[in-house]
mmCIF file of C-alpha atoms and ligand atoms in Angstrom:
data_model
loop_
_atom_site.group_PDB
_atom_site.id
_atom_site.type_symbol
_atom_site.label_atom_id
_atom_site.label_comp_id
_atom_site.label_asym_id
_atom_site.label_seq_id
_atom_site.Cartn_x
_atom_site.Cartn_y
_atom_site.Cartn_z
ATOM 1 C CA UNK A 1 95.529 -66.615 262.964
ATOM 2 C CA UNK A 2 96.981 -67.550 266.386
ATOM 3 C CA UNK A 3 99.136 -70.736 265.913
ATOM 4 C CA UNK A 4 98.110 -72.209 269.093
ATOM 5 C CA UNK A 5 94.414 -71.367 269.002
ATOM 6 C CA UNK A 6 92.570 -74.408 267.643
ATOM 7 C CA UNK A 7 88.822 -73.725 267.317
ATOM 8 C CA UNK A 8 87.758 -77.403 267.772
ATOM 9 C CA UNK A 9 84.242 -77.595 266.631
ATOM 10 C CA UNK A 10 84.138 -81.303 265.657
ATOM 11 C CA UNK A 11 81.760 -83.673 267.470
ATOM 12 C CA UNK A 12 84.487 -85.075 269.755
ATOM 13 C CA UNK A 13 86.948 -84.871 270.950
ATOM 14 C CA UNK A 14 85.749 -81.399 272.368
ATOM 15 C CA UNK A 15 87.514 -78.640 274.000
ATOM 16 C CA UNK A 16 88.336 -78.984 277.658
ATOM 17 C CA UNK A 17 87.634 -76.063 280.111
ATOM 18 C CA UNK A 18 90.681 -74.641 281.650
ATOM 19 C CA UNK A 19 89.607 -75.479 285.181
ATOM 20 C CA UNK A 20 89.255 -79.108 284.194
ATOM 21 C CA UNK A 21 92.715 -79.009 282.357
ATOM 22 C CA UNK A 22 94.178 -77.648 285.752
ATOM 23 C CA UNK A 23 92.391 -80.276 287.690
ATOM 24 C CA UNK A 24 93.970 -82.929 285.431
ATOM 25 C CA UNK A 25 97.479 -81.693 286.051
ATOM 26 C CA UNK A 26 97.417 -82.708 289.690
ATOM 27 C CA UNK A 27 100.220 -85.036 290.989
ATOM 28 C CA UNK A 28 99.638 -88.595 290.703
ATOM 29 C CA UNK A 29 98.189 -90.570 293.645
ATOM 30 C CA UNK A 30 98.047 -94.341 294.494
ATOM 31 C CA UNK A 31 95.073 -95.936 293.019
ATOM 32 C CA UNK A 32 94.603 -98.155 296.216
ATOM 33 C CA UNK A 33 95.332 -95.445 298.635
ATOM 34 C CA UNK A 34 92.751 -93.331 300.630
ATOM 35 C CA UNK A 35 92.824 -90.453 298.225
ATOM 36 C CA UNK A 36 91.484 -92.385 295.324
ATOM 37 C CA UNK A 37 88.808 -93.999 297.618
ATOM 38 C CA UNK A 38 87.803 -90.570 298.867
ATOM 39 C CA UNK A 39 87.761 -89.207 295.196
ATOM 40 C CA UNK A 40 85.487 -91.945 294.040
ATOM 41 C CA UNK A 41 83.271 -91.370 296.996
ATOM 42 C CA UNK A 42 83.017 -87.828 296.065
ATOM 43 C CA UNK A 43 82.460 -88.467 292.363
ATOM 44 C CA UNK A 44 79.897 -91.396 292.725
ATOM 45 C CA UNK A 45 76.672 -89.691 293.876
ATOM 46 C CA UNK A 46 77.339 -86.564 291.650
ATOM 47 C CA UNK A 47 77.378 -88.598 288.434
ATOM 48 C CA UNK A 48 73.950 -90.064 288.980
ATOM 49 C CA UNK A 49 71.899 -87.063 287.981
ATOM 50 C CA UNK A 50 73.795 -86.742 284.611
ATOM 51 C CA UNK A 51 72.467 -90.309 283.806
ATOM 52 C CA UNK A 52 69.107 -90.021 285.606
ATOM 53 C CA UNK A 53 69.695 -93.091 287.622
ATOM 54 C CA UNK A 54 69.927 -94.415 291.198
ATOM 55 C CA UNK A 55 72.409 -97.138 290.067
ATOM 56 C CA UNK A 56 76.060 -96.652 290.447
ATOM 57 C CA UNK A 57 77.915 -95.301 287.351
ATOM 58 C CA UNK A 58 80.629 -97.724 286.380
ATOM 59 C CA UNK A 59 83.941 -96.055 285.421
ATOM 60 C CA UNK A 60 86.019 -98.034 283.010
ATOM 61 C CA UNK A 61 89.352 -97.077 281.267
ATOM 62 C CA UNK A 62 88.943 -97.399 277.591
ATOM 63 C CA UNK A 63 87.301 -95.450 274.743
ATOM 64 C CA UNK A 64 83.673 -95.357 274.009
ATOM 65 C CA UNK A 65 84.035 -98.307 271.669
ATOM 66 C CA UNK A 66 85.209 -100.466 274.539
ATOM 67 C CA UNK A 67 82.013 -99.519 276.195
ATOM 68 C CA UNK A 68 79.992 -100.801 273.463
ATOM 69 C CA UNK A 69 82.035 -103.943 273.105
ATOM 70 C CA UNK A 70 81.506 -104.305 277.003
ATOM 71 C CA UNK A 71 77.740 -104.158 276.525
ATOM 72 C CA UNK A 72 77.909 -106.829 273.828
ATOM 73 C CA UNK A 73 80.487 -109.065 275.637
ATOM 74 C CA UNK A 74 78.587 -109.121 278.952
ATOM 75 C CA UNK A 75 75.031 -109.602 277.733
ATOM 76 C CA UNK A 76 75.154 -111.993 274.737
ATOM 77 C CA UNK A 77 76.588 -115.268 273.541
ATOM 78 C CA UNK A 78 77.260 -116.522 270.089
ATOM 79 C CA UNK A 79 73.989 -117.217 268.167
ATOM 80 C CA UNK A 80 71.823 -114.792 270.337
ATOM 81 C CA UNK A 81 69.441 -112.960 268.347
ATOM 82 C CA UNK A 82 69.747 -109.128 268.509
ATOM 83 C CA UNK A 83 68.298 -106.224 266.852
ATOM 84 C CA UNK A 84 70.647 -103.500 265.872
ATOM 85 C CA UNK A 85 69.002 -100.177 264.917
ATOM 86 C CA UNK A 86 71.424 -98.592 262.395
ATOM 87 C CA UNK A 87 70.716 -94.947 261.545
ATOM 88 C CA UNK A 88 74.355 -94.001 260.768
ATOM 89 C CA UNK A 89 78.033 -94.989 261.208
ATOM 90 C CA UNK A 90 77.844 -95.676 264.996
ATOM 91 C CA UNK A 91 74.799 -97.972 264.680
ATOM 92 C CA UNK A 92 76.938 -99.838 262.075
ATOM 93 C CA UNK A 93 79.684 -100.093 264.615
ATOM 94 C CA UNK A 94 77.391 -101.908 266.798
ATOM 95 C CA UNK A 95 76.642 -104.228 263.978
ATOM 96 C CA UNK A 96 80.474 -104.936 263.620
ATOM 97 C CA UNK A 97 80.900 -105.617 267.232
ATOM 98 C CA UNK A 98 77.786 -108.021 267.205
ATOM 99 C CA UNK A 99 79.433 -109.671 264.233
ATOM 100 C CA UNK A 100 82.790 -110.213 265.906
ATOM 101 C CA UNK A 101 80.836 -111.860 268.842
ATOM 102 C CA UNK A 102 78.997 -114.094 266.381
ATOM 103 C CA UNK A 103 75.563 -112.881 267.337
ATOM 104 C CA UNK A 104 72.595 -113.444 265.004
ATOM 105 C CA UNK A 105 71.844 -109.975 263.848
ATOM 106 C CA UNK A 106 68.603 -108.453 262.726
ATOM 107 C CA UNK A 107 69.074 -105.004 261.223
ATOM 108 C CA UNK A 108 66.666 -102.166 261.138
ATOM 109 C CA UNK A 109 68.362 -99.846 258.671
ATOM 110 C CA UNK A 110 67.182 -96.133 258.479
ATOM 111 C CA UNK A 111 68.251 -93.748 255.947
ATOM 112 C CA UNK A 112 71.088 -91.655 257.110
ATOM 113 C CA UNK A 113 69.703 -88.215 258.375
ATOM 114 C CA UNK A 114 66.379 -89.904 259.648
ATOM 115 C CA UNK A 115 65.545 -91.161 263.173
ATOM 116 C CA UNK A 116 64.590 -94.644 264.091
ATOM 117 C CA UNK A 117 60.689 -94.994 264.503
ATOM 118 C CA UNK A 118 59.596 -96.962 267.768
ATOM 119 C CA UNK A 119 56.785 -98.566 265.800
ATOM 120 C CA UNK A 120 59.262 -100.037 263.195
ATOM 121 C CA UNK A 121 61.343 -101.533 266.177
ATOM 122 C CA UNK A 122 58.153 -102.855 267.569
ATOM 123 C CA UNK A 123 57.275 -104.615 264.330
ATOM 124 C CA UNK A 124 60.708 -106.336 264.159
ATOM 125 C CA UNK A 125 60.353 -107.533 267.728
ATOM 126 C CA UNK A 126 56.896 -108.912 267.148
ATOM 127 C CA UNK A 127 58.123 -110.842 264.269
ATOM 128 C CA UNK A 128 61.275 -112.114 265.990
ATOM 129 C CA UNK A 129 60.211 -112.824 269.627
ATOM 130 C CA UNK A 130 63.603 -114.405 270.169
ATOM 131 C CA UNK A 131 65.467 -111.216 270.059
ATOM 132 C CA UNK A 132 67.205 -110.636 273.531
ATOM 133 C CA UNK A 133 68.653 -107.171 273.022
ATOM 134 C CA UNK A 134 68.083 -104.076 271.033
ATOM 135 C CA UNK A 135 71.097 -101.787 270.285
ATOM 136 C CA UNK A 136 70.494 -98.202 269.443
ATOM 137 C CA UNK A 137 72.384 -95.006 269.239
ATOM 138 C CA UNK A 138 71.111 -92.057 271.252
ATOM 139 C CA UNK A 139 72.734 -89.153 269.235
ATOM 140 C CA UNK A 140 73.995 -90.686 265.890
ATOM 141 C CA UNK A 141 77.139 -88.571 265.541
ATOM 142 C CA UNK A 142 77.497 -89.129 261.707
ATOM 143 C CA UNK A 143 74.314 -87.515 260.942
ATOM 144 C CA UNK A 144 73.271 -85.348 263.928
ATOM 145 C CA UNK A 145 70.216 -87.322 264.620
ATOM 146 C CA UNK A 146 68.965 -87.732 268.133
ATOM 147 C CA UNK A 147 66.782 -90.920 268.287
ATOM 148 C CA UNK A 148 63.862 -90.759 270.593
ATOM 149 C CA UNK A 149 65.202 -93.179 273.271
ATOM 150 C CA UNK A 150 62.392 -92.790 275.703
ATOM 151 C CA UNK A 151 59.782 -93.653 273.197
ATOM 152 C CA UNK A 152 62.037 -96.536 271.669
ATOM 153 C CA UNK A 153 62.619 -98.016 275.213
ATOM 154 C CA UNK A 154 58.851 -97.866 275.899
ATOM 155 C CA UNK A 155 58.051 -99.686 272.589
ATOM 156 C CA UNK A 156 60.519 -102.413 273.163
ATOM 157 C CA UNK A 157 59.066 -103.027 276.645
ATOM 158 C CA UNK A 158 55.509 -103.094 275.444
ATOM 159 C CA UNK A 159 56.249 -106.214 273.236
ATOM 160 C CA UNK A 160 59.415 -107.842 274.442
ATOM 161 C CA UNK A 161 61.681 -108.686 277.369
ATOM 162 C CA UNK A 162 64.735 -107.572 275.201
ATOM 163 C CA UNK A 163 67.294 -105.551 276.849
ATOM 164 C CA UNK A 164 67.621 -101.850 275.544
ATOM 165 C CA UNK A 165 71.160 -101.182 275.055
ATOM 166 C CA UNK A 166 71.999 -97.369 274.251
ATOM 167 C CA UNK A 167 75.237 -95.805 272.841
ATOM 168 C CA UNK A 168 75.084 -92.251 274.361
ATOM 169 C CA UNK A 169 78.554 -91.384 273.599
ATOM 170 C CA UNK A 170 78.072 -88.087 271.671
ATOM 171 C CA UNK A 171 75.337 -86.624 273.927
ATOM 172 C CA UNK A 172 75.077 -87.721 277.535
ATOM 173 C CA UNK A 173 75.828 -84.605 279.706
ATOM 174 C CA UNK A 174 74.641 -82.496 276.970
ATOM 175 C CA UNK A 175 70.994 -83.704 276.565
ATOM 176 C CA UNK A 176 68.393 -84.943 278.982
ATOM 177 C CA UNK A 177 69.011 -88.525 279.921
ATOM 178 C CA UNK A 178 66.638 -90.457 282.191
ATOM 179 C CA UNK A 179 68.104 -93.918 282.562
ATOM 180 C CA UNK A 180 65.805 -95.240 285.261
ATOM 181 C CA UNK A 181 62.579 -93.478 284.093
ATOM 182 C CA UNK A 182 62.936 -94.374 280.446
ATOM 183 C CA UNK A 183 63.504 -97.964 281.173
ATOM 184 C CA UNK A 184 67.121 -98.165 279.588
ATOM 185 C CA UNK A 185 68.964 -101.255 280.370
ATOM 186 C CA UNK A 186 72.674 -100.448 279.507
ATOM 187 C CA UNK A 187 73.762 -96.981 278.596
ATOM 188 C CA UNK A 188 77.409 -96.297 277.628
ATOM 189 C CA UNK A 189 79.076 -92.922 277.071
ATOM 190 C CA UNK A 190 82.614 -91.642 276.635
ATOM 191 C CA UNK A 191 84.688 -88.946 278.198
ATOM 192 C CA UNK A 192 85.664 -86.970 275.216
ATOM 193 C CA UNK A 193 82.430 -85.459 273.938
ATOM 194 C CA UNK A 194 79.760 -83.715 276.011
ATOM 195 C CA UNK A 195 81.748 -84.653 279.140
ATOM 196 C CA UNK A 196 84.422 -82.136 278.311
ATOM 197 C CA UNK A 197 87.376 -84.448 279.089
ATOM 198 C CA UNK A 198 89.991 -86.148 276.937
ATOM 199 C CA UNK A 199 89.211 -89.467 275.571
ATOM 200 C CA UNK A 200 90.290 -92.536 277.414
ATOM 201 C CA UNK A 201 87.382 -93.610 279.754
ATOM 202 C CA UNK A 202 83.804 -94.784 279.418
ATOM 203 C CA UNK A 203 80.821 -94.720 281.775
ATOM 204 C CA UNK A 204 78.306 -97.518 281.964
ATOM 205 C CA UNK A 205 75.000 -97.829 283.726
ATOM 206 C CA UNK A 206 73.246 -101.198 283.994
ATOM 207 C CA UNK A 207 69.663 -101.893 285.068
ATOM 208 C CA UNK A 208 68.769 -104.624 287.543
ATOM 209 C CA UNK A 209 67.243 -106.689 284.790
ATOM 210 C CA UNK A 210 70.406 -106.328 282.678
ATOM 211 C CA UNK A 211 72.621 -107.421 285.695
ATOM 212 C CA UNK A 212 70.599 -110.656 285.973
ATOM 213 C CA UNK A 213 71.459 -111.332 282.323
ATOM 214 C CA UNK A 214 75.052 -110.541 282.876
ATOM 215 C CA UNK A 215 75.389 -112.705 285.797
ATOM 216 C CA UNK A 216 73.851 -115.669 283.939
ATOM 217 C CA UNK A 217 75.944 -115.221 280.883
ATOM 218 C CA UNK A 218 78.857 -117.678 281.059
ATOM 219 C CA UNK A 219 80.827 -116.312 278.004
ATOM 220 C CA UNK A 220 84.455 -115.482 278.697
ATOM 221 C CA UNK A 221 85.412 -111.996 279.562
ATOM 222 C CA UNK A 222 88.058 -110.456 281.834
ATOM 223 C CA UNK A 223 88.984 -106.801 281.620
ATOM 224 C CA UNK A 224 85.557 -105.800 280.317
ATOM 225 C CA UNK A 225 83.712 -107.936 282.793
ATOM 226 C CA UNK A 226 81.325 -105.263 284.109
ATOM 227 C CA UNK A 227 80.528 -107.175 287.329
ATOM 228 C CA UNK A 228 84.223 -106.394 288.426
ATOM 229 C CA UNK A 229 83.433 -102.605 288.018
ATOM 230 C CA UNK A 230 80.094 -102.916 289.822
ATOM 231 C CA UNK A 231 81.776 -104.562 292.733
ATOM 232 C CA UNK A 232 84.576 -102.191 292.818
ATOM 233 C CA UNK A 233 82.473 -99.034 292.691
ATOM 234 C CA UNK A 234 80.287 -100.425 295.430
ATOM 235 C CA UNK A 235 83.430 -100.216 297.610
ATOM 236 C CA UNK A 236 84.613 -96.817 296.100
ATOM 237 C CA UNK A 237 87.207 -98.557 294.113
ATOM 238 C CA UNK A 238 88.062 -99.840 290.610
ATOM 239 C CA UNK A 239 89.354 -103.309 289.779
ATOM 240 C CA UNK A 240 92.318 -102.001 287.785
ATOM 241 C CA UNK A 241 94.335 -98.760 287.649
ATOM 242 C CA UNK A 242 91.982 -96.137 286.532
ATOM 243 C CA UNK A 243 92.726 -93.053 284.371
ATOM 244 C CA UNK A 244 93.297 -91.153 287.523
ATOM 245 C CA UNK A 245 93.998 -87.807 285.726
ATOM 246 C CA UNK A 246 90.677 -88.035 283.976
ATOM 247 C CA UNK A 247 89.036 -88.716 287.381
ATOM 248 C CA UNK A 248 90.692 -85.479 288.719
ATOM 249 C CA UNK A 249 89.043 -83.740 285.746
ATOM 250 C CA UNK A 250 85.728 -85.444 286.128
ATOM 251 C CA UNK A 251 85.297 -84.057 289.592
ATOM 252 C CA UNK A 252 85.749 -80.608 288.253
ATOM 253 C CA UNK A 253 83.392 -81.273 285.290
ATOM 254 C CA UNK A 254 80.777 -82.302 287.829
ATOM 255 C CA UNK A 255 81.278 -78.953 289.593
ATOM 256 C CA UNK A 256 80.913 -77.025 286.370
ATOM 257 C CA UNK A 257 77.610 -78.946 285.650
ATOM 258 C CA UNK A 258 76.191 -78.295 289.155
ATOM 259 C CA UNK A 259 77.167 -74.655 288.908
ATOM 260 C CA UNK A 260 75.331 -74.094 285.714
ATOM 261 C CA UNK A 261 72.551 -76.651 286.582
ATOM 262 C CA UNK A 262 71.675 -79.537 284.326
ATOM 263 C CA UNK A 263 68.454 -78.049 283.040
ATOM 264 C CA UNK A 264 70.572 -75.086 282.002
ATOM 265 C CA UNK A 265 73.166 -77.289 280.358
ATOM 266 C CA UNK A 266 70.549 -79.044 278.427
ATOM 267 C CA UNK A 267 68.820 -75.668 277.398
ATOM 268 C CA UNK A 268 72.315 -74.297 276.299
ATOM 269 C CA UNK A 269 72.746 -77.253 274.143
ATOM 270 C CA UNK A 270 69.166 -76.762 272.534
ATOM 271 C CA UNK A 271 70.023 -73.071 272.045
ATOM 272 C CA UNK A 272 73.272 -73.786 270.278
ATOM 273 C CA UNK A 273 71.512 -76.180 267.979
ATOM 274 C CA UNK A 274 68.757 -73.725 267.295
ATOM 275 C CA UNK A 275 71.190 -70.990 266.481
ATOM 276 C CA UNK A 276 73.211 -73.009 264.215
ATOM 277 C CA UNK A 277 70.179 -74.360 262.232
ATOM 278 C CA UNK A 278 68.659 -70.942 261.853
ATOM 279 C CA UNK A 279 71.994 -69.414 260.567
ATOM 280 C CA UNK A 280 72.227 -72.223 257.768
ATOM 281 C CA UNK A 281 68.574 -71.780 256.943
ATOM 282 C CA UNK A 282 69.040 -67.982 256.583
ATOM 283 C CA UNK A 283 72.008 -68.727 254.276
ATOM 284 C CA UNK A 284 69.746 -71.073 252.275
ATOM 285 C CA UNK A 285 72.033 -73.942 252.878
ATOM 286 C CA UNK A 286 70.275 -77.296 253.466
ATOM 287 C CA UNK A 287 70.441 -79.089 256.749
ATOM 288 C CA UNK A 288 70.699 -82.971 256.737
ATOM 289 C CA UNK A 289 68.208 -83.665 259.517
ATOM 290 C CA UNK A 290 64.714 -82.332 260.203
ATOM 291 C CA UNK A 291 63.871 -80.032 263.264
ATOM 292 C CA UNK A 292 62.170 -82.826 265.306
ATOM 293 C CA UNK A 293 65.276 -85.156 265.381
ATOM 294 C CA UNK A 294 67.955 -82.692 265.393
ATOM 295 C CA UNK A 295 70.657 -83.329 268.124
ATOM 296 C CA UNK A 296 71.564 -80.438 270.427
ATOM 297 C CA UNK A 297 75.157 -81.538 270.282
ATOM 298 C CA UNK A 298 76.061 -81.919 266.628
ATOM 299 C CA UNK A 299 74.656 -80.357 263.244
ATOM 300 C CA UNK A 300 75.271 -81.851 259.791
ATOM 301 C CA UNK A 301 74.976 -79.449 256.862
ATOM 302 C CA UNK A 302 74.409 -80.897 253.340
ATOM 303 C CA UNK A 303 75.521 -78.282 250.677
ATOM 304 C CA UNK A 304 74.315 -78.370 247.181
ATOM 305 C CA UNK A 305 76.201 -75.614 245.424
ATOM 306 C CA UNK A 306 79.574 -75.612 247.028
ATOM 307 C CA UNK A 307 82.053 -78.287 248.192
ATOM 308 C CA UNK A 308 81.746 -79.293 251.868
ATOM 309 C CA UNK A 309 85.504 -80.354 251.937
ATOM 310 C CA UNK A 310 86.560 -77.084 250.276
ATOM 311 C CA UNK A 311 84.714 -75.041 253.013
ATOM 312 C CA UNK A 312 86.291 -77.076 255.738
ATOM 313 C CA UNK A 313 89.706 -76.660 254.375
ATOM 314 C CA UNK A 314 89.173 -72.948 253.900
ATOM 315 C CA UNK A 315 88.066 -72.241 257.486
ATOM 316 C CA UNK A 316 90.723 -74.437 258.878
ATOM 317 C CA UNK A 317 93.364 -72.508 257.010
ATOM 318 C CA UNK A 318 91.864 -69.191 257.665
ATOM 319 C CA UNK A 319 90.732 -69.343 261.208
ATOM 320 C CA UNK A 320 92.059 -72.714 262.438
ATOM 321 C CA UNK A 321 88.469 -73.655 262.865
ATOM 322 C CA UNK A 322 87.928 -77.394 262.545
ATOM 323 C CA UNK A 323 84.718 -79.007 261.551
ATOM 324 C CA UNK A 324 84.168 -82.723 260.700
ATOM 325 C CA UNK A 325 83.485 -84.167 257.317
ATOM 326 C CA UNK A 326 81.075 -87.025 256.372
ATOM 327 C CA UNK A 327 81.638 -90.452 257.215
ATOM 328 C CA UNK A 328 81.337 -93.639 254.889
ATOM 329 C CA UNK A 329 78.978 -92.831 251.900
ATOM 330 C CA UNK A 330 78.493 -89.255 253.300
ATOM 331 C CA UNK A 331 82.126 -88.371 252.919
ATOM 332 C CA UNK A 332 82.307 -85.140 250.832
ATOM 333 C CA UNK A 333 78.518 -84.814 250.918
ATOM 334 C CA UNK A 334 78.129 -83.163 254.339
ATOM 335 C CA UNK A 335 80.225 -81.356 257.055
ATOM 336 C CA UNK A 336 79.504 -81.480 260.643
ATOM 337 C CA UNK A 337 79.686 -78.993 263.540
ATOM 338 C CA UNK A 338 80.087 -79.904 267.026
ATOM 339 C CA UNK A 339 78.539 -77.749 269.649
ATOM 340 C CA UNK A 340 78.797 -79.779 272.683
ATOM 341 C CA UNK A 341 80.420 -79.630 275.980
ATOM 342 C CA UNK A 342 82.623 -76.547 276.634
ATOM 343 C CA UNK A 343 80.749 -74.540 273.902
ATOM 344 C CA UNK A 344 78.674 -71.549 274.267
ATOM 345 C CA UNK A 345 76.204 -69.539 272.108
ATOM 346 C CA UNK A 346 79.118 -66.957 271.727
ATOM 347 C CA UNK A 347 81.308 -69.687 270.253
ATOM 348 C CA UNK A 348 78.255 -70.399 267.856
ATOM 349 C CA UNK A 349 78.314 -66.820 266.775
ATOM 350 C CA UNK A 350 81.891 -66.981 266.122
ATOM 351 C CA UNK A 351 81.589 -70.179 264.163
ATOM 352 C CA UNK A 352 78.784 -68.836 261.983
ATOM 353 C CA UNK A 353 80.521 -65.528 261.037
ATOM 354 C CA UNK A 354 83.681 -67.419 260.354
ATOM 355 C CA UNK A 355 81.707 -69.748 258.094
ATOM 356 C CA UNK A 356 80.250 -66.775 256.307
ATOM 357 C CA UNK A 357 83.686 -65.372 255.408
ATOM 358 C CA UNK A 358 84.898 -68.933 254.348
ATOM 359 C CA UNK A 359 81.835 -69.260 251.969
ATOM 360 C CA UNK A 360 82.630 -66.052 250.366
ATOM 361 C CA UNK A 361 86.214 -66.966 249.978
ATOM 362 C CA UNK A 362 85.419 -70.074 248.254
ATOM 363 C CA UNK A 363 83.156 -68.201 245.805
ATOM 364 C CA UNK A 364 79.650 -68.964 247.347
ATOM 365 C CA UNK A 365 77.620 -65.838 247.107
ATOM 366 C CA UNK A 366 75.684 -65.217 250.306
ATOM 367 C CA UNK A 367 74.332 -62.170 251.940
ATOM 368 C CA UNK A 368 77.279 -61.524 254.516
ATOM 369 C CA UNK A 369 75.890 -61.537 257.970
ATOM 370 C CA UNK A 370 72.613 -63.176 257.230
ATOM 371 C CA UNK A 371 73.444 -66.145 259.085
ATOM 372 C CA UNK A 372 74.929 -64.422 262.056
ATOM 373 C CA UNK A 373 71.871 -62.221 262.304
ATOM 374 C CA UNK A 374 69.552 -65.296 262.266
ATOM 375 C CA UNK A 375 71.618 -66.797 265.049
ATOM 376 C CA UNK A 376 71.563 -63.584 267.067
ATOM 377 C CA UNK A 377 67.793 -63.308 266.642
ATOM 378 C CA UNK A 378 67.328 -66.926 268.100
ATOM 379 C CA UNK A 379 69.716 -65.965 270.907
ATOM 380 C CA UNK A 380 67.594 -62.823 271.596
ATOM 381 C CA UNK A 381 64.298 -64.720 271.627
ATOM 382 C CA UNK A 382 65.140 -67.814 273.531
ATOM 383 C CA UNK A 383 68.690 -67.434 275.025
ATOM 384 C CA UNK A 384 69.234 -64.022 276.775
ATOM 385 C CA UNK A 385 71.308 -64.776 279.949
ATOM 386 C CA UNK A 386 72.189 -68.218 278.797
HETATM 387 C C1 PLP B 401 82.598 -91.029 269.234
HETATM 388 C C2 PLP B 401 81.532 -92.086 269.255
HETATM 389 C C3 PLP B 401 81.773 -93.423 269.526
HETATM 390 C C4 PLP B 401 83.247 -93.965 269.736
HETATM 391 O O1 PLP B 401 83.927 -93.545 270.723
HETATM 392 P P1 PLP B 401 85.553 -93.893 270.810
HETATM 393 O O2 PLP B 401 85.854 -93.139 272.097
HETATM 394 O O3 PLP B 401 86.142 -93.189 269.587
HETATM 395 O O4 PLP B 401 85.681 -95.294 270.888
HETATM 396 C C5 PLP B 401 80.851 -94.379 269.682
HETATM 397 N N1 PLP B 401 79.552 -94.049 269.500
HETATM 398 C C6 PLP B 401 79.280 -92.614 269.278
HETATM 399 C C7 PLP B 401 77.827 -92.208 269.106
HETATM 400 C C8 PLP B 401 80.187 -91.797 269.075
HETATM 401 O O5 PLP B 401 80.028 -90.441 268.715
#
């Protein structure tokens, strides 16, 4: 294997396109100078379609989790009743943050591998009318479930005034996202997943309704005070030094998304999901998630007759191909393949055929090529010219 060729197929960080890498190597500029103002002015309108919003997208230096914390810190105060929908490890992270902020937490726990049901969320809200926010993950990265955010937001608004706060870290820019039309109140995403950038920044969008809650919330906050970022971006500025290199890269990412076309970007992700799933089905290896809720950005595989960790180790050693393992109680039970951002159907074909070799090498008997052939078939049926 080539020592410097890492095939990074984990659900984030994800590979960075060469043109984005080059854009990020631009010499530094002053963050209070005209160059930065002009850069933010150019980026601002081009980010909105990715989120499906007319609101300004806030740019904050900090990882995705800082974004989740900002959502909590800005909207809630100790004792507030909130509903956290937990379908995996990242729902659980929202619980931990809410705990740290001493909120009164109602859980809706869903079995790992399944999606949240809007009617179940509605039922909790009807039983507990004091709930002021509902926290939910869009793509649950630990399982590869894509929650039906549109239907969930609708259900919440039908029975409650609670804010709908969404963690979109592992899918926004890879799947359709309609912040305004779906009635989301706060949406957070990071840079290192479908956005094809290094980790280090998060994006947040806030609805008018949520701004009212934030403005009337007197809880202490400083760096993560979202009103600072709103007032900053309104003037093509940021309150503190932004991660300028990431912003250089972001401008190029937006160019790539526009050149391909967002609809096509989303179709490519769905195609990569379908190819991956068809391949494992053809190999008779179970998938964790059913078709209806399978995320276009990450797929979890749940082997029954071979060791997930052994396969991961094998393909890493043989091809420098990196998959992710399971998190928490799923450790050793599943492995996860990221197919987001700078990833194409051709990459999926490579991954599948390498997996087939890996499986043979660890002693799992398969019909060599069966998975690849199934993925090729899906490509020919739905993907030609993708
Ligand atoms: C990766 C991820 C996060 C955490 O992001 P960090 O940048 O590591 O803080 C949060 N939520 C989801 C759904 C993720 O996939």
